[in-house]
Amino acid sequence: MKKIIVAFFMAFALLNCSNDETDSPEPNNTLAVPFASAASSTTDTSFQANWVLVPDAESYLIDVSINNNFSEMLAGYNALLVEGNTVAVTGLSQAVTYYYRVRAKRGTEISNNSNVITVKTTGVQPEEPEDPTFLKVKVNALANPFFVGVAVKSNQLTEGSAYDTVLKNEFSSITAEYEMKMNPISTGSGTYNWVATDRIVKYGNDNGINVHGHALVWHNAVPDWLSSFSGTDEEFALEVKKYITDVVTRYAGKIKSWDVVNEAVNDGGNTRNTIFLQKMGANYVKDCFQWARDAANAAGDTDLLLFYNDYGTSTNIPKQNEVFAIVDDLKASNLIDGVGFQMHNTYLSPSKAQIETDINRAVAKDLKVHVSELDIQVNQNNDISFLTDERSLAQKAKYKEIVSIYNALPVENKYALTVWGFKDNESWIPFSTDLNHPGDDWPLLYNNKFELKKAHTGFLEGLD
Ligand code: G3I
């Protein structure tokens, strides 16, 4: 009897003891974390995500995101269930960085996240659409664009300054308001101060902004040493020739155009009686253009554009006639490429017809037209003490008018439309003795706080 009981208990024990080798393997091992490996087959819009298979895993969950903390998943790739150890991730943007990670899945069990893989699609970021309320952006979208210029001072060109930002957003050409004239540059016979001009030229060249040179010869910018020159007239002429040659040579290929002579005609319509006329004779304008052309050609800059620049010709017909007599003489010797119309206007004058008649004389001679120093006074009679709405709207209309006239020019006659400064309070006009302008004024596109004025809107509307 005793033997039967023992046998029974032995059999019972056998049936109940677990024996790893003989039991079917219940999955009591934790599901391993996958190892995500590098992406492959990356294109502008897709890549292949890859990882290493995990024993016992039935499938995988992949997360794809544009941020490495996976705070926001890519549509369609939030715990996407995948068989196997790879999946194509598609519908992506070019030149964007993506992140992916995977988890293994077995029944309802899901492993922890794998390591994160970073992958950047190929291609380049599409250009940010430019703001069409920026002057040059709207102009550059035209069928026949032109340079939108502004007069600058070298101390405005600091990287990141408000001027720098506005310049790069709104303008495609720069003119030195005073630093490229003879008196700041020429410190003596054959000696020069290039600092400011080099800075302005470098800024333009580095930022793809056209540089217009203003002005090689101007009676209001003669350095003292030359004004009091004691040599002969011939020696004086040689000094001017040397100056023009040295400056044009230094900036050959960097400065695209020069006002070779500025304001050679007086308001009576005669050749202005300047030191240049007195010492170099009636041919001085042509001599200066010849020297500029020779210097440019010698430096290999056969594309340099040579301009004659003046003011007031739209309302002063005798002056206009004399200017175009000079232009004709230069044109006959193939020494001139364009005419600069300064356009220091007011909200009342010149009229549209007067401007068009003036400018069209240059068009008729197949010359480039540069509206070279545009500003529009609203207080030339000093009858207001602040910019009234009425004058602001009148100024807007005149900016629109002249921009519209310029924009209508034939493409071959377009060059640049340059405004003479940024902010109203920096303009040469307020309280100007040069201009006999007794009171304040607000002639430009930006107010003293660098805010856009209605004039800026008028400029944009002139492009429609
Ligand atoms: O910045 C210096 C300052 O550091 C120095 O202490 C001071 C001493 O006088 O001079 C300052 O430079 C002045 C410069 O403007 C910057 O404000 C110059 O003296 C002054 O002569 C210069 O005036 C310029 C003028 O041409 C003469 O070059 C005006 O800004 C400029 O708007 C005016 O522009 C002319 C065009 O070239 C030709 N058409 C007419 C137009 C208006 O006159």
Coordinates of C-alpha atoms and ligand atoms in Angstrom, one line a residue:
M1 CA 0.0 0.0 0.0
K2 CA 2.7 2.4 1.1
K3 CA 4.5 2.0 -2.3
I4 CA 1.4 3.1 -4.2
I5 CA 1.1 6.3 -2.2
V6 CA 4.8 7.2 -2.8
A7 CA 4.5 6.5 -6.5
F8 CA 1.3 8.6 -6.6
F9 CA 3.1 11.6 -5.0
M10 CA 6.2 11.1 -7.2
A11 CA 3.9 11.2 -10.3
F12 CA 2.1 14.3 -9.0
A13 CA 5.4 16.1 -8.3
L14 CA 6.6 15.3 -11.8
L15 CA 3.5 16.7 -13.4
N16 CA 3.8 20.0 -11.4
C17 CA 7.5 20.8 -11.4
S18 CA 8.4 23.3 -14.0
N19 CA 11.3 22.4 -16.1
D20 CA 12.6 25.1 -18.3
E21 CA 13.8 22.6 -20.9
T22 CA 10.4 21.0 -21.3
D23 CA 7.8 23.8 -20.7
S24 CA 6.5 25.6 -23.9
P25 CA 8.3 29.1 -23.7
E26 CA 5.8 31.5 -22.2
P27 CA 7.1 35.1 -23.3
N28 CA 8.2 36.3 -19.9
N29 CA 11.3 38.1 -21.5
T30 CA 10.9 41.8 -21.9
L31 CA 10.6 42.9 -25.5
A32 CA 13.9 44.4 -26.6
V33 CA 14.3 48.0 -27.7
P34 CA 15.0 48.2 -31.5
F35 CA 18.2 49.9 -32.7
A36 CA 17.4 52.5 -35.4
S37 CA 20.0 52.8 -38.1
A38 CA 20.8 55.4 -40.7
A39 CA 18.3 56.5 -43.3
S40 CA 18.9 55.6 -46.9
S41 CA 17.7 56.6 -50.4
T42 CA 17.2 60.2 -49.3
T43 CA 15.8 62.6 -51.9
D44 CA 14.3 66.1 -51.9
T45 CA 11.0 64.7 -50.6
S46 CA 11.6 61.3 -49.1
F47 CA 13.9 58.9 -47.3
Q48 CA 14.0 55.2 -46.2
A49 CA 13.9 54.7 -42.4
N50 CA 15.8 51.6 -41.2
W51 CA 16.2 49.7 -38.0
V52 CA 17.5 46.3 -36.7
L53 CA 14.9 43.5 -36.2
V54 CA 14.1 42.6 -32.6
P55 CA 13.6 38.9 -31.7
D56 CA 10.0 38.1 -30.9
A57 CA 8.7 41.4 -32.2
E58 CA 5.7 41.0 -34.5
S59 CA 5.8 44.6 -35.8
Y60 CA 7.2 48.1 -35.2
L61 CA 5.8 51.6 -34.6
I62 CA 7.7 54.5 -36.2
D63 CA 7.5 58.2 -35.2
V64 CA 8.7 60.9 -37.6
S65 CA 9.0 64.5 -36.6
I66 CA 10.6 67.8 -37.6
N67 CA 11.8 68.4 -34.1
N68 CA 14.0 66.1 -32.1
N69 CA 11.8 66.0 -29.1
F70 CA 8.9 64.6 -31.2
S71 CA 6.6 67.2 -29.7
E72 CA 4.7 67.2 -33.0
M73 CA 4.6 64.2 -35.4
L74 CA 4.6 64.3 -39.1
A75 CA 1.1 63.6 -40.5
G76 CA 0.9 59.8 -41.2
Y77 CA 4.0 59.0 -39.2
N78 CA 2.7 59.1 -35.6
A79 CA 3.3 55.5 -34.3
L80 CA 2.8 54.2 -37.9
L81 CA 2.6 50.4 -37.7
V82 CA 5.2 48.7 -39.9
E83 CA 6.0 45.1 -40.6
G84 CA 9.7 44.5 -41.2
N85 CA 12.6 46.8 -40.4
T86 CA 12.3 49.6 -43.0
V87 CA 9.7 52.0 -44.3
A88 CA 9.6 54.8 -47.0
V89 CA 8.9 58.2 -45.5
T90 CA 7.4 60.4 -48.3
G91 CA 5.7 63.7 -48.9
L92 CA 8.5 65.7 -47.3
S93 CA 9.9 69.2 -48.0
Q94 CA 13.4 69.8 -49.5
A95 CA 16.4 70.8 -47.4
V96 CA 14.5 70.1 -44.1
T97 CA 15.8 68.1 -41.2
Y98 CA 13.7 65.2 -39.9
Y99 CA 14.0 62.8 -36.9
Y100 CA 12.7 59.2 -36.5
R101 CA 12.6 56.6 -33.8
V102 CA 10.9 53.1 -33.6
R103 CA 9.4 50.8 -30.9
A104 CA 9.0 47.1 -31.2
K105 CA 5.5 45.5 -30.7
R106 CA 4.5 42.0 -29.7
G107 CA 0.7 41.6 -29.1
T108 CA -0.2 44.4 -26.8
E109 CA 3.4 44.8 -25.5
I110 CA 5.3 47.8 -26.9
S111 CA 9.0 48.4 -26.2
N112 CA 10.6 51.7 -25.3
N113 CA 11.7 54.1 -28.0
S114 CA 14.8 53.4 -30.0
N115 CA 17.6 55.9 -30.5
V116 CA 16.8 58.9 -32.7
I117 CA 18.0 59.2 -36.3
T118 CA 18.5 62.6 -37.9
V119 CA 18.1 62.9 -41.7
K120 CA 18.0 66.0 -43.9
T121 CA 16.2 65.9 -47.3
T122 CA 18.2 67.1 -50.3
G123 CA 17.6 70.2 -52.4
V124 CA 17.6 73.8 -51.2
Q125 CA 15.1 75.7 -49.1
P126 CA 12.6 77.5 -51.4
E127 CA 13.3 81.2 -51.3
E128 CA 11.2 83.0 -48.7
P129 CA 8.6 84.8 -50.8
E130 CA 9.8 88.4 -50.6
D131 CA 7.6 91.1 -49.2
P132 CA 6.0 92.9 -52.2
T133 CA 5.7 96.1 -50.1
F134 CA 9.5 96.4 -50.3
L135 CA 10.4 98.8 -53.1
K136 CA 13.0 96.8 -55.0
V137 CA 10.9 93.6 -54.6
K138 CA 8.0 95.2 -56.4
V139 CA 10.3 96.7 -59.0
N140 CA 12.2 93.5 -59.6
A141 CA 8.9 91.7 -60.3
L142 CA 8.2 94.1 -63.2
A143 CA 8.8 93.1 -66.8
N144 CA 11.4 95.9 -67.1
P145 CA 12.9 96.5 -63.7
F146 CA 15.4 99.2 -62.8
F147 CA 17.6 100.0 -59.8
V148 CA 15.9 101.5 -56.8
G149 CA 18.6 103.7 -55.2
V150 CA 19.1 105.6 -52.0
A151 CA 21.8 108.1 -50.9
V152 CA 23.9 106.8 -48.1
K153 CA 26.6 107.8 -45.6
S154 CA 29.3 105.2 -44.8
N155 CA 28.5 105.3 -41.1
Q156 CA 25.0 104.0 -41.8
L157 CA 26.3 100.7 -43.3
T158 CA 26.9 98.8 -40.1
E159 CA 25.7 95.2 -40.3
G160 CA 22.4 94.8 -38.6
S161 CA 21.7 98.6 -38.3
A162 CA 18.2 99.8 -39.2
Y163 CA 19.7 101.3 -42.3
D164 CA 21.4 98.0 -43.2
T165 CA 18.0 96.2 -42.9
V166 CA 16.0 98.8 -44.9
L167 CA 18.8 98.9 -47.5
K168 CA 18.8 95.2 -48.1
N169 CA 15.0 94.9 -48.1
E170 CA 14.1 97.9 -50.2
F171 CA 17.0 99.1 -52.3
S172 CA 19.1 97.8 -55.2
S173 CA 21.5 100.7 -55.7
I174 CA 23.4 103.2 -53.5
T175 CA 24.9 106.6 -54.1
A176 CA 27.3 108.3 -51.6
E177 CA 25.5 111.4 -50.5
Y178 CA 28.9 113.2 -50.1
E179 CA 31.7 110.8 -49.4
M180 CA 32.6 110.0 -53.0
K181 CA 33.1 113.6 -54.0
M182 CA 36.5 115.2 -54.6
N183 CA 36.8 117.1 -51.3
P184 CA 36.4 114.1 -48.9
I185 CA 38.7 111.9 -51.1
S186 CA 41.4 114.1 -52.4
T187 CA 43.7 115.3 -49.6
G188 CA 46.4 116.6 -51.8
S189 CA 48.1 116.1 -55.2
G190 CA 48.1 112.3 -55.7
T191 CA 47.1 111.7 -52.1
Y192 CA 43.7 110.2 -51.1
N193 CA 41.5 109.2 -48.2
W194 CA 39.8 106.0 -49.5
V195 CA 38.3 104.9 -46.2
A196 CA 34.7 105.9 -46.6
T197 CA 34.5 105.2 -50.3
D198 CA 36.0 101.8 -49.9
R199 CA 33.5 101.0 -47.2
I200 CA 30.5 102.1 -49.3
V201 CA 31.8 100.2 -52.4
K202 CA 32.5 97.1 -50.4
Y203 CA 29.1 97.2 -48.9
G204 CA 27.5 97.4 -52.3
N205 CA 29.7 94.7 -53.9
D206 CA 29.3 92.4 -50.9
N207 CA 25.5 92.7 -50.9
G208 CA 24.8 92.7 -54.6
I209 CA 23.8 96.3 -54.5
N210 CA 24.7 98.6 -57.4
V211 CA 27.1 101.4 -56.6
H212 CA 26.6 104.7 -58.5
G213 CA 29.6 107.1 -58.2
H214 CA 28.7 110.7 -57.3
A215 CA 30.6 112.9 -58.4
L216 CA 34.0 113.1 -60.0
V217 CA 33.9 116.9 -60.7
W218 CA 31.6 119.4 -58.9
H219 CA 32.2 123.0 -58.1
N220 CA 30.8 122.6 -54.6
A221 CA 33.2 119.8 -53.7
V222 CA 36.6 121.1 -54.6
P223 CA 39.2 120.3 -51.9
D224 CA 40.9 123.3 -50.4
W225 CA 44.3 122.4 -51.8
L226 CA 43.0 122.5 -55.3
S227 CA 40.9 125.6 -54.8
S228 CA 44.1 127.4 -53.8
F229 CA 46.2 125.7 -56.4
S230 CA 49.1 127.9 -57.4
G231 CA 50.3 126.0 -60.4
T232 CA 49.5 126.9 -64.0
D233 CA 46.2 126.1 -65.6
E234 CA 47.8 123.3 -67.5
E235 CA 49.1 121.8 -64.2
F236 CA 45.6 122.3 -62.7
A237 CA 44.1 120.3 -65.6
L238 CA 46.7 117.6 -65.0
E239 CA 45.7 117.4 -61.3
V240 CA 42.0 116.9 -62.3
K241 CA 43.0 114.3 -64.9
K242 CA 45.1 112.5 -62.4
Y243 CA 42.3 112.6 -59.8
I244 CA 39.7 111.2 -62.3
T245 CA 42.1 108.6 -63.6
D246 CA 43.1 107.4 -60.1
V247 CA 39.5 107.2 -58.8
V248 CA 38.0 105.5 -61.8
T249 CA 40.9 103.0 -62.0
R250 CA 40.6 102.1 -58.3
Y251 CA 36.9 101.3 -58.6
A252 CA 36.9 99.8 -62.1
G253 CA 34.4 97.0 -62.2
K254 CA 33.1 97.9 -58.7
I255 CA 31.4 101.2 -59.3
K256 CA 29.0 100.7 -62.3
S257 CA 28.4 104.3 -63.1
W258 CA 29.7 107.8 -62.4
D259 CA 28.4 111.3 -62.4
V260 CA 31.5 112.6 -64.2
V261 CA 30.5 116.2 -64.0
N262 CA 27.8 117.6 -61.8
E263 CA 25.9 120.9 -62.3
A264 CA 28.1 122.5 -65.1
V265 CA 25.2 124.8 -66.1
N266 CA 23.9 127.7 -64.1
D267 CA 20.3 128.7 -63.6
G268 CA 20.6 131.3 -66.3
G269 CA 21.2 128.5 -68.8
N270 CA 24.9 129.3 -69.3
T271 CA 28.1 127.3 -68.5
R272 CA 28.6 127.8 -64.8
N273 CA 31.7 129.9 -64.1
T274 CA 33.5 127.4 -61.9
I275 CA 37.1 127.0 -61.2
F276 CA 37.1 124.2 -63.8
L277 CA 35.9 126.5 -66.5
Q278 CA 38.3 129.2 -65.5
K279 CA 41.4 127.0 -65.4
M280 CA 40.6 124.3 -68.0
G281 CA 38.5 126.3 -70.5
A282 CA 35.2 125.6 -72.3
N283 CA 36.1 122.0 -73.2
Y284 CA 36.6 120.9 -69.6
V285 CA 33.4 118.9 -69.4
K286 CA 34.4 116.9 -72.4
D287 CA 38.0 116.5 -71.1
C288 CA 36.7 115.0 -67.8
F289 CA 34.5 112.5 -69.6
Q290 CA 37.4 111.6 -71.9
W291 CA 39.7 111.0 -69.0
A292 CA 37.0 108.9 -67.2
R293 CA 36.4 106.8 -70.3
D294 CA 40.1 106.3 -71.0
A295 CA 40.8 105.3 -67.4
A296 CA 37.9 102.8 -67.4
N297 CA 38.9 101.3 -70.7
A298 CA 42.6 101.1 -69.6
A299 CA 41.4 99.2 -66.5
G300 CA 39.3 96.9 -68.7
D301 CA 36.0 98.3 -67.5
T302 CA 34.3 98.9 -70.8
D303 CA 30.9 98.7 -69.2
L304 CA 31.3 101.8 -67.0
L305 CA 28.3 104.1 -67.5
L306 CA 29.2 107.8 -67.6
F307 CA 26.5 110.3 -66.6
Y308 CA 26.1 114.1 -66.7
N309 CA 24.0 115.2 -63.7
D310 CA 22.1 118.4 -63.0
Y311 CA 19.0 119.9 -61.4
G312 CA 16.0 122.1 -62.2
T313 CA 16.0 121.4 -66.0
S314 CA 12.3 120.4 -66.0
T315 CA 11.1 123.9 -65.2
N316 CA 14.0 125.9 -66.5
I317 CA 14.0 125.6 -70.3
P318 CA 17.2 127.7 -71.0
K319 CA 19.0 125.5 -68.5
Q320 CA 17.5 122.4 -70.1
N321 CA 18.6 123.5 -73.5
E322 CA 22.2 124.2 -72.4
V323 CA 22.4 120.8 -70.6
F324 CA 21.3 119.0 -73.7
A325 CA 23.8 121.0 -75.8
I326 CA 26.5 119.6 -73.6
V327 CA 25.0 116.2 -73.8
D328 CA 24.9 116.3 -77.6
D329 CA 28.5 117.3 -77.7
L330 CA 29.5 114.4 -75.4
K331 CA 27.2 112.0 -77.4
A332 CA 28.9 113.0 -80.6
S333 CA 32.2 111.7 -79.1
N334 CA 30.5 108.6 -77.7
L335 CA 31.6 109.8 -74.2
I336 CA 28.2 109.8 -72.4
D337 CA 25.9 106.9 -71.5
G338 CA 23.2 108.7 -69.5
V339 CA 21.8 111.9 -67.9
G340 CA 21.1 112.3 -64.2
F341 CA 18.0 114.4 -63.4
Q342 CA 18.4 115.2 -59.7
M343 CA 14.6 115.9 -59.2
H344 CA 14.8 117.9 -56.0
N345 CA 11.1 118.7 -56.4
T346 CA 8.2 120.0 -54.4
Y347 CA 4.6 118.8 -54.0
L348 CA 3.6 121.4 -56.5
S349 CA 6.3 121.3 -59.2
P350 CA 7.5 120.2 -61.7
S351 CA 4.3 119.1 -63.5
K352 CA 4.0 115.7 -65.0
A353 CA 4.3 117.2 -68.5
Q354 CA 7.4 119.2 -67.6
I355 CA 9.2 116.1 -66.2
E356 CA 8.2 114.0 -69.2
T357 CA 9.4 116.6 -71.7
D358 CA 12.7 117.0 -69.9
I359 CA 13.4 113.2 -69.5
N360 CA 12.2 112.4 -73.0
R361 CA 15.0 114.5 -74.5
A362 CA 17.5 112.0 -73.0
V363 CA 15.3 109.1 -74.2
A364 CA 15.3 110.6 -77.7
K365 CA 19.1 110.5 -77.7
D366 CA 19.2 106.8 -76.6
L367 CA 20.6 107.7 -73.2
K368 CA 20.0 106.1 -69.8
V369 CA 17.9 108.1 -67.5
H370 CA 18.8 108.3 -63.8
V371 CA 16.4 110.1 -61.5
S372 CA 19.4 110.7 -59.3
E373 CA 18.5 112.6 -56.2
L374 CA 14.7 112.5 -55.7
D375 CA 13.1 114.2 -52.8
I376 CA 9.8 116.1 -52.6
Q377 CA 9.5 119.2 -50.4
V378 CA 6.2 119.9 -48.8
N379 CA 7.1 123.1 -47.0
Q380 CA 9.2 125.1 -49.4
N381 CA 7.3 128.3 -48.4
N382 CA 7.6 127.5 -44.7
D383 CA 3.8 127.7 -44.2
I384 CA 3.4 124.6 -42.1
S385 CA 5.2 123.5 -38.9
F386 CA 4.4 119.8 -39.2
L387 CA 3.6 117.4 -42.0
T388 CA -0.1 117.8 -42.4
D389 CA -2.3 115.1 -43.9
E390 CA -3.1 117.3 -46.9
R391 CA 0.6 117.8 -47.7
S392 CA 1.3 114.2 -47.0
L393 CA -1.2 113.1 -49.5
A394 CA 0.0 115.7 -52.0
Q395 CA 3.6 114.4 -51.6
K396 CA 2.3 110.8 -52.0
A397 CA 0.7 111.8 -55.3
K398 CA 3.9 113.4 -56.6
Y399 CA 6.0 110.4 -55.7
K400 CA 3.5 108.2 -57.4
E401 CA 3.6 110.5 -60.5
I402 CA 7.4 110.5 -60.9
V403 CA 7.7 106.8 -60.3
S404 CA 5.0 106.1 -62.8
I405 CA 6.7 108.4 -65.4
Y406 CA 10.0 106.6 -64.8
N407 CA 8.5 103.1 -64.9
A408 CA 6.9 103.9 -68.3
L409 CA 10.3 104.6 -69.8
P410 CA 11.6 102.2 -72.5
V411 CA 13.7 99.4 -71.0
E412 CA 16.8 100.5 -72.7
N413 CA 16.6 104.0 -71.1
K414 CA 16.0 102.8 -67.6
Y415 CA 18.9 102.8 -65.1
A416 CA 17.9 103.9 -61.6
L417 CA 15.5 105.9 -59.6
T418 CA 17.4 107.1 -56.5
V419 CA 15.9 108.9 -53.4
W420 CA 18.2 111.3 -51.7
G421 CA 18.3 109.8 -48.2
F422 CA 16.3 107.7 -45.8
K423 CA 14.7 109.7 -43.0
D424 CA 13.1 113.2 -43.2
N425 CA 15.3 114.6 -40.5
E426 CA 18.5 113.5 -42.2
S427 CA 17.6 115.2 -45.5
W428 CA 19.8 118.1 -46.7
I429 CA 16.6 120.2 -47.2
P430 CA 15.2 121.1 -43.7
F431 CA 16.5 124.6 -42.8
S432 CA 18.9 124.4 -45.7
T433 CA 20.9 127.6 -46.4
D434 CA 22.1 126.1 -49.7
L435 CA 18.5 125.9 -50.8
N436 CA 17.3 129.1 -49.0
H437 CA 14.8 126.8 -47.4
P438 CA 13.9 128.6 -44.1
G439 CA 11.7 126.1 -42.4
D440 CA 11.5 122.4 -41.6
D441 CA 10.5 119.9 -44.2
W442 CA 9.7 116.2 -44.6
P443 CA 10.8 115.3 -48.2
L444 CA 11.6 111.5 -48.0
L445 CA 10.0 108.1 -47.8
Y446 CA 10.6 107.4 -44.1
N447 CA 9.8 109.6 -41.1
N448 CA 12.2 110.5 -38.3
K449 CA 11.4 107.2 -36.6
F450 CA 12.2 105.2 -39.8
E451 CA 8.4 104.5 -40.2
L452 CA 6.9 104.3 -43.7
K453 CA 5.2 107.4 -44.9
K454 CA 2.3 107.8 -47.4
A455 CA 5.1 108.8 -49.8
H456 CA 6.4 105.2 -49.7
T457 CA 3.0 104.0 -50.6
G458 CA 2.9 106.5 -53.4
F459 CA 6.2 105.1 -54.7
L460 CA 4.7 101.6 -54.7
E461 CA 1.5 102.7 -56.4
G462 CA 3.6 104.4 -59.1
L463 CA 4.7 100.9 -60.1
D464 CA 1.2 99.6 -60.8
Ligands
G3I1 O1 29.7 114.3 -41.5 C1 30.6 115.4 -41.5 C2 30.8 115.8 -40.1 O2 31.6 114.7 -39.5 C3 31.7 117.0 -40.0 O3 31.9 117.4 -38.7 C4 30.9 118.1 -40.8 C5 31.8 119.4 -40.8 O4 31.3 120.2 -41.8 O5 30.7 117.7 -42.1 C6 29.9 116.6 -42.2 O6 29.8 116.3 -43.5 C7 28.8 117.0 -44.2 C8 28.0 116.0 -45.0 O7 27.0 116.7 -45.9 C9 27.2 115.0 -44.2 O8 26.2 115.7 -43.5 C10 29.5 118.0 -45.1 O9 30.1 119.0 -44.3 C11 28.4 118.6 -46.0 O10 29.1 119.4 -47.0 C12 27.7 117.6 -46.8 O11 26.7 118.2 -47.6 C13 26.2 117.4 -48.7 C14 26.3 118.3 -49.9 O12 25.8 117.6 -51.1 C15 27.8 118.7 -50.2 O13 28.5 117.6 -50.4 C16 24.8 117.0 -48.5 O14 24.8 116.0 -47.4 C17 24.2 116.4 -49.7 O15 22.9 116.1 -49.6 C18 24.4 117.3 -50.9 O16 24.0 116.7 -52.0 C19 24.0 117.5 -53.2 C20 24.4 116.6 -54.4 O17 25.7 116.0 -54.1 C21 24.4 117.3 -55.7 N1 23.0 117.9 -55.9 C22 22.6 118.8 -54.8 C23 22.6 118.0 -53.5 C24 22.1 118.9 -52.4 O18 23.0 120.0 -52.2

